[in-house]
Amino acid sequence: MMVTRPLHTLPKLCSQSPQNGSSGSKVLVHFVNQSGMKSSVFVTEGESLLDAVIKKNLDISGFGACEGTLACSTCHLIFEESVYDKLEQTVDEEIDMLDLAYGLTKTSRLGCQVTVNCWMDGMTVCVPQEIKDQRGKQEAQSSK
């Protein structure tokens, strides 16, 4: 009698960055900034999206003003619904800051609170097209 076993399927492996020989898994993430410009970067698994924007020096105006301390909403990102549904649950402090975010959507999260995982390989996140940054208004008024 022949015994058949189910075939095992392996999860999709993260991309390996061609730029360095690092042993950390690299995940390809696409960022779309306020003006619609798309930047594709490899991010080390376990880093936050805020860390990725800062380390890769992406052109996203005013992003991460509080450096990830949950004191602002400048790292507000909009996710595709299929990705958003898989993210870890939002903590109360993040919800409070999102309430202050301009251009809030049902798939909004703060980049400082989202850790990159292998399953995110190839995802696209967008910065709201318009931002509300009081610092710019204050600077403009003080220069008059």
PDB file of C-alpha atoms in Angstrom:
ATOM      1  CA  MET A   1       0.000   0.000   0.000  1.00  0.00           C
ATOM      2  CA  MET A   2       1.378   3.378  -1.004  1.00  0.00           C
ATOM      3  CA  VAL A   3       1.186   6.169   1.559  1.00  0.00           C
ATOM      4  CA  THR A   4       0.802   9.658   0.165  1.00  0.00           C
ATOM      5  CA  ARG A   5       1.901  12.674   2.106  1.00  0.00           C
ATOM      6  CA  PRO A   6       0.796  16.212   1.499  1.00  0.00           C
ATOM      7  CA  LEU A   7       3.354  18.427  -0.135  1.00  0.00           C
ATOM      8  CA  HIS A   8       4.818  21.066   2.122  1.00  0.00           C
ATOM      9  CA  THR A   9       4.788  24.618   0.938  1.00  0.00           C
ATOM     10  CA  LEU A  10       7.290  27.110   2.192  1.00  0.00           C
ATOM     11  CA  PRO A  11       6.449  30.752   2.818  1.00  0.00           C
ATOM     12  CA  LYS A  12       7.764  33.284   0.369  1.00  0.00           C
ATOM     13  CA  LEU A  13      11.291  34.261   1.297  1.00  0.00           C
ATOM     14  CA  CYS A  14      12.217  37.893   1.644  1.00  0.00           C
ATOM     15  CA  SER A  15      14.363  39.438  -1.045  1.00  0.00           C
ATOM     16  CA  GLN A  16      18.056  39.721  -0.378  1.00  0.00           C
ATOM     17  CA  SER A  17      19.479  43.168  -0.901  1.00  0.00           C
ATOM     18  CA  PRO A  18      22.012  43.168  -3.719  1.00  0.00           C
ATOM     19  CA  GLN A  19      23.706  46.207  -2.161  1.00  0.00           C
ATOM     20  CA  ASN A  20      25.133  44.445   0.860  1.00  0.00           C
ATOM     21  CA  GLY A  21      25.903  40.976   2.100  1.00  0.00           C
ATOM     22  CA  SER A  22      23.996  41.434   5.345  1.00  0.00           C
ATOM     23  CA  SER A  23      22.524  38.275   6.775  1.00  0.00           C
ATOM     24  CA  GLY A  24      19.332  40.130   7.806  1.00  0.00           C
ATOM     25  CA  SER A  25      16.301  39.522   5.613  1.00  0.00           C
ATOM     26  CA  LYS A  26      15.517  42.398   3.306  1.00  0.00           C
ATOM     27  CA  VAL A  27      11.999  43.393   2.396  1.00  0.00           C
ATOM     28  CA  LEU A  28      11.178  45.507  -0.645  1.00  0.00           C
ATOM     29  CA  VAL A  29       8.914  48.416   0.300  1.00  0.00           C
ATOM     30  CA  HIS A  30       7.550  51.085  -2.043  1.00  0.00           C
ATOM     31  CA  PHE A  31       6.878  54.553  -0.564  1.00  0.00           C
ATOM     32  CA  VAL A  32       4.790  57.153  -2.398  1.00  0.00           C
ATOM     33  CA  ASN A  33       5.452  60.676  -1.078  1.00  0.00           C
ATOM     34  CA  GLN A  34       3.141  63.719  -0.960  1.00  0.00           C
ATOM     35  CA  SER A  35       3.827  64.668  -4.577  1.00  0.00           C
ATOM     36  CA  GLY A  36       3.246  61.128  -5.877  1.00  0.00           C
ATOM     37  CA  MET A  37       6.910  60.230  -6.358  1.00  0.00           C
ATOM     38  CA  LYS A  38       7.547  56.524  -5.727  1.00  0.00           C
ATOM     39  CA  SER A  39      10.727  55.326  -3.982  1.00  0.00           C
ATOM     40  CA  SER A  40      11.490  51.622  -3.712  1.00  0.00           C
ATOM     41  CA  VAL A  41      13.899  50.562  -0.977  1.00  0.00           C
ATOM     42  CA  PHE A  42      15.049  47.410   0.769  1.00  0.00           C
ATOM     43  CA  VAL A  43      14.296  47.485   4.498  1.00  0.00           C
ATOM     44  CA  THR A  44      15.745  45.128   7.089  1.00  0.00           C
ATOM     45  CA  GLU A  45      13.095  42.935   8.646  1.00  0.00           C
ATOM     46  CA  GLY A  46      12.329  44.185  12.171  1.00  0.00           C
ATOM     47  CA  GLU A  47      12.871  47.879  11.429  1.00  0.00           C
ATOM     48  CA  SER A  48       9.992  50.323  11.663  1.00  0.00           C
ATOM     49  CA  LEU A  49       8.832  52.150   8.548  1.00  0.00           C
ATOM     50  CA  LEU A  50       9.933  55.396  10.218  1.00  0.00           C
ATOM     51  CA  ASP A  51      13.476  53.990  10.585  1.00  0.00           C
ATOM     52  CA  ALA A  52      13.438  52.999   6.919  1.00  0.00           C
ATOM     53  CA  VAL A  53      12.484  56.504   5.744  1.00  0.00           C
ATOM     54  CA  ILE A  54      15.191  58.082   7.892  1.00  0.00           C
ATOM     55  CA  LYS A  55      17.966  55.586   7.057  1.00  0.00           C
ATOM     56  CA  LYS A  56      17.233  55.702   3.328  1.00  0.00           C
ATOM     57  CA  ASN A  57      16.849  59.521   3.417  1.00  0.00           C
ATOM     58  CA  LEU A  58      13.599  59.385   1.462  1.00  0.00           C
ATOM     59  CA  ASP A  59      12.068  62.619   0.207  1.00  0.00           C
ATOM     60  CA  ILE A  60       9.101  62.804   2.581  1.00  0.00           C
ATOM     61  CA  SER A  61       8.699  66.293   3.997  1.00  0.00           C
ATOM     62  CA  GLY A  62       8.365  66.557   7.800  1.00  0.00           C
ATOM     63  CA  PHE A  63       8.234  62.791   8.328  1.00  0.00           C
ATOM     64  CA  GLY A  64       8.879  61.564  11.888  1.00  0.00           C
ATOM     65  CA  ALA A  65       9.196  64.876  13.728  1.00  0.00           C
ATOM     66  CA  CYS A  66       8.919  63.235  17.184  1.00  0.00           C
ATOM     67  CA  GLU A  67      11.389  60.476  16.251  1.00  0.00           C
ATOM     68  CA  GLY A  68       8.925  57.692  17.026  1.00  0.00           C
ATOM     69  CA  THR A  69       7.898  58.704  20.544  1.00  0.00           C
ATOM     70  CA  LEU A  70       4.166  58.735  19.691  1.00  0.00           C
ATOM     71  CA  ALA A  71       3.982  62.484  20.267  1.00  0.00           C
ATOM     72  CA  CYS A  72       2.891  63.463  16.739  1.00  0.00           C
ATOM     73  CA  SER A  73       1.349  62.046  13.586  1.00  0.00           C
ATOM     74  CA  THR A  74       3.911  63.176  11.009  1.00  0.00           C
ATOM     75  CA  CYS A  75       4.796  59.577  10.078  1.00  0.00           C
ATOM     76  CA  HIS A  76       1.183  58.927   9.013  1.00  0.00           C
ATOM     77  CA  LEU A  77       1.037  56.353   6.224  1.00  0.00           C
ATOM     78  CA  ILE A  78      -1.839  54.895   4.251  1.00  0.00           C
ATOM     79  CA  PHE A  79      -1.741  51.160   3.582  1.00  0.00           C
ATOM     80  CA  GLU A  80      -3.415  48.968   0.999  1.00  0.00           C
ATOM     81  CA  GLU A  81      -6.402  47.298   2.660  1.00  0.00           C
ATOM     82  CA  SER A  82      -5.003  43.785   2.152  1.00  0.00           C
ATOM     83  CA  VAL A  83      -1.821  44.783   4.012  1.00  0.00           C
ATOM     84  CA  TYR A  84      -3.602  46.829   6.683  1.00  0.00           C
ATOM     85  CA  ASP A  85      -5.783  43.853   7.619  1.00  0.00           C
ATOM     86  CA  LYS A  86      -2.660  41.808   8.457  1.00  0.00           C
ATOM     87  CA  LEU A  87      -0.947  44.437  10.641  1.00  0.00           C
ATOM     88  CA  GLU A  88      -0.720  44.063  14.395  1.00  0.00           C
ATOM     89  CA  GLN A  89      -3.465  45.746  16.360  1.00  0.00           C
ATOM     90  CA  THR A  90      -3.215  49.496  16.943  1.00  0.00           C
ATOM     91  CA  VAL A  91      -2.466  50.593  20.533  1.00  0.00           C
ATOM     92  CA  ASP A  92      -4.508  53.339  22.214  1.00  0.00           C
ATOM     93  CA  GLU A  93      -1.659  55.884  22.079  1.00  0.00           C
ATOM     94  CA  GLU A  94      -1.375  55.450  18.308  1.00  0.00           C
ATOM     95  CA  ILE A  95      -5.140  55.842  17.893  1.00  0.00           C
ATOM     96  CA  ASP A  96      -4.939  59.108  19.853  1.00  0.00           C
ATOM     97  CA  MET A  97      -2.222  60.449  17.532  1.00  0.00           C
ATOM     98  CA  LEU A  98      -4.042  59.252  14.414  1.00  0.00           C
ATOM     99  CA  ASP A  99      -7.053  61.279  15.538  1.00  0.00           C
ATOM    100  CA  LEU A 100      -4.853  64.348  14.938  1.00  0.00           C
ATOM    101  CA  ALA A 101      -3.595  63.194  11.531  1.00  0.00           C
ATOM    102  CA  TYR A 102      -4.588  65.090   8.418  1.00  0.00           C
ATOM    103  CA  GLY A 103      -6.073  62.971   5.639  1.00  0.00           C
ATOM    104  CA  LEU A 104      -6.962  60.060   7.924  1.00  0.00           C
ATOM    105  CA  THR A 105      -8.326  56.937   6.201  1.00  0.00           C
ATOM    106  CA  LYS A 106      -9.600  53.591   7.454  1.00  0.00           C
ATOM    107  CA  THR A 107      -6.196  52.081   6.555  1.00  0.00           C
ATOM    108  CA  SER A 108      -4.031  54.758   8.214  1.00  0.00           C
ATOM    109  CA  ARG A 109      -1.234  53.865  10.619  1.00  0.00           C
ATOM    110  CA  LEU A 110       1.838  55.610  12.028  1.00  0.00           C
ATOM    111  CA  GLY A 111       5.059  54.442  10.419  1.00  0.00           C
ATOM    112  CA  CYS A 112       6.855  54.477  13.769  1.00  0.00           C
ATOM    113  CA  GLN A 113       4.481  51.765  15.018  1.00  0.00           C
ATOM    114  CA  VAL A 114       4.671  49.387  12.049  1.00  0.00           C
ATOM    115  CA  THR A 115       7.522  46.887  12.073  1.00  0.00           C
ATOM    116  CA  VAL A 116       8.552  45.422   8.724  1.00  0.00           C
ATOM    117  CA  ASN A 117       7.969  41.696   8.353  1.00  0.00           C
ATOM    118  CA  CYS A 118       8.865  39.293   5.570  1.00  0.00           C
ATOM    119  CA  TRP A 119       5.248  38.970   4.421  1.00  0.00           C
ATOM    120  CA  MET A 120       5.253  42.699   3.536  1.00  0.00           C
ATOM    121  CA  ASP A 121       7.691  42.177   0.650  1.00  0.00           C
ATOM    122  CA  GLY A 122       6.556  44.321  -2.289  1.00  0.00           C
ATOM    123  CA  MET A 123       3.957  46.392  -0.408  1.00  0.00           C
ATOM    124  CA  THR A 124       3.252  50.029  -1.227  1.00  0.00           C
ATOM    125  CA  VAL A 125       2.542  52.660   1.421  1.00  0.00           C
ATOM    126  CA  CYS A 126       1.461  56.228   0.706  1.00  0.00           C
ATOM    127  CA  VAL A 127       1.954  59.495   2.540  1.00  0.00           C
ATOM    128  CA  PRO A 128      -1.217  61.619   2.559  1.00  0.00           C
ATOM    129  CA  GLN A 129      -1.042  64.089  -0.321  1.00  0.00           C
ATOM    130  CA  GLU A 130      -1.496  67.085   1.938  1.00  0.00           C
ATOM    131  CA  ILE A 131       0.006  67.529   5.363  1.00  0.00           C
ATOM    132  CA  LYS A 132      -0.833  69.947   8.115  1.00  0.00           C
ATOM    133  CA  ASP A 133       2.428  71.064   9.703  1.00  0.00           C
ATOM    134  CA  GLN A 134       2.075  73.952  12.142  1.00  0.00           C
ATOM    135  CA  ARG A 135       5.857  74.454  12.149  1.00  0.00           C
ATOM    136  CA  GLY A 136       5.729  75.715   8.554  1.00  0.00           C
ATOM    137  CA  LYS A 137       3.015  78.246   9.385  1.00  0.00           C
ATOM    138  CA  GLN A 138       4.959  79.527  12.385  1.00  0.00           C
ATOM    139  CA  GLU A 139       8.162  79.847  10.331  1.00  0.00           C
ATOM    140  CA  ALA A 140       6.311  81.691   7.567  1.00  0.00           C
ATOM    141  CA  GLN A 141       4.713  84.119  10.029  1.00  0.00           C
ATOM    142  CA  SER A 142       7.969  84.834  11.876  1.00  0.00           C
ATOM    143  CA  SER A 143       9.789  85.666   8.630  1.00  0.00           C
ATOM    144  CA  LYS A 144       7.316  88.455   7.733  1.00  0.00           C
TER     145      LYS A 144
END
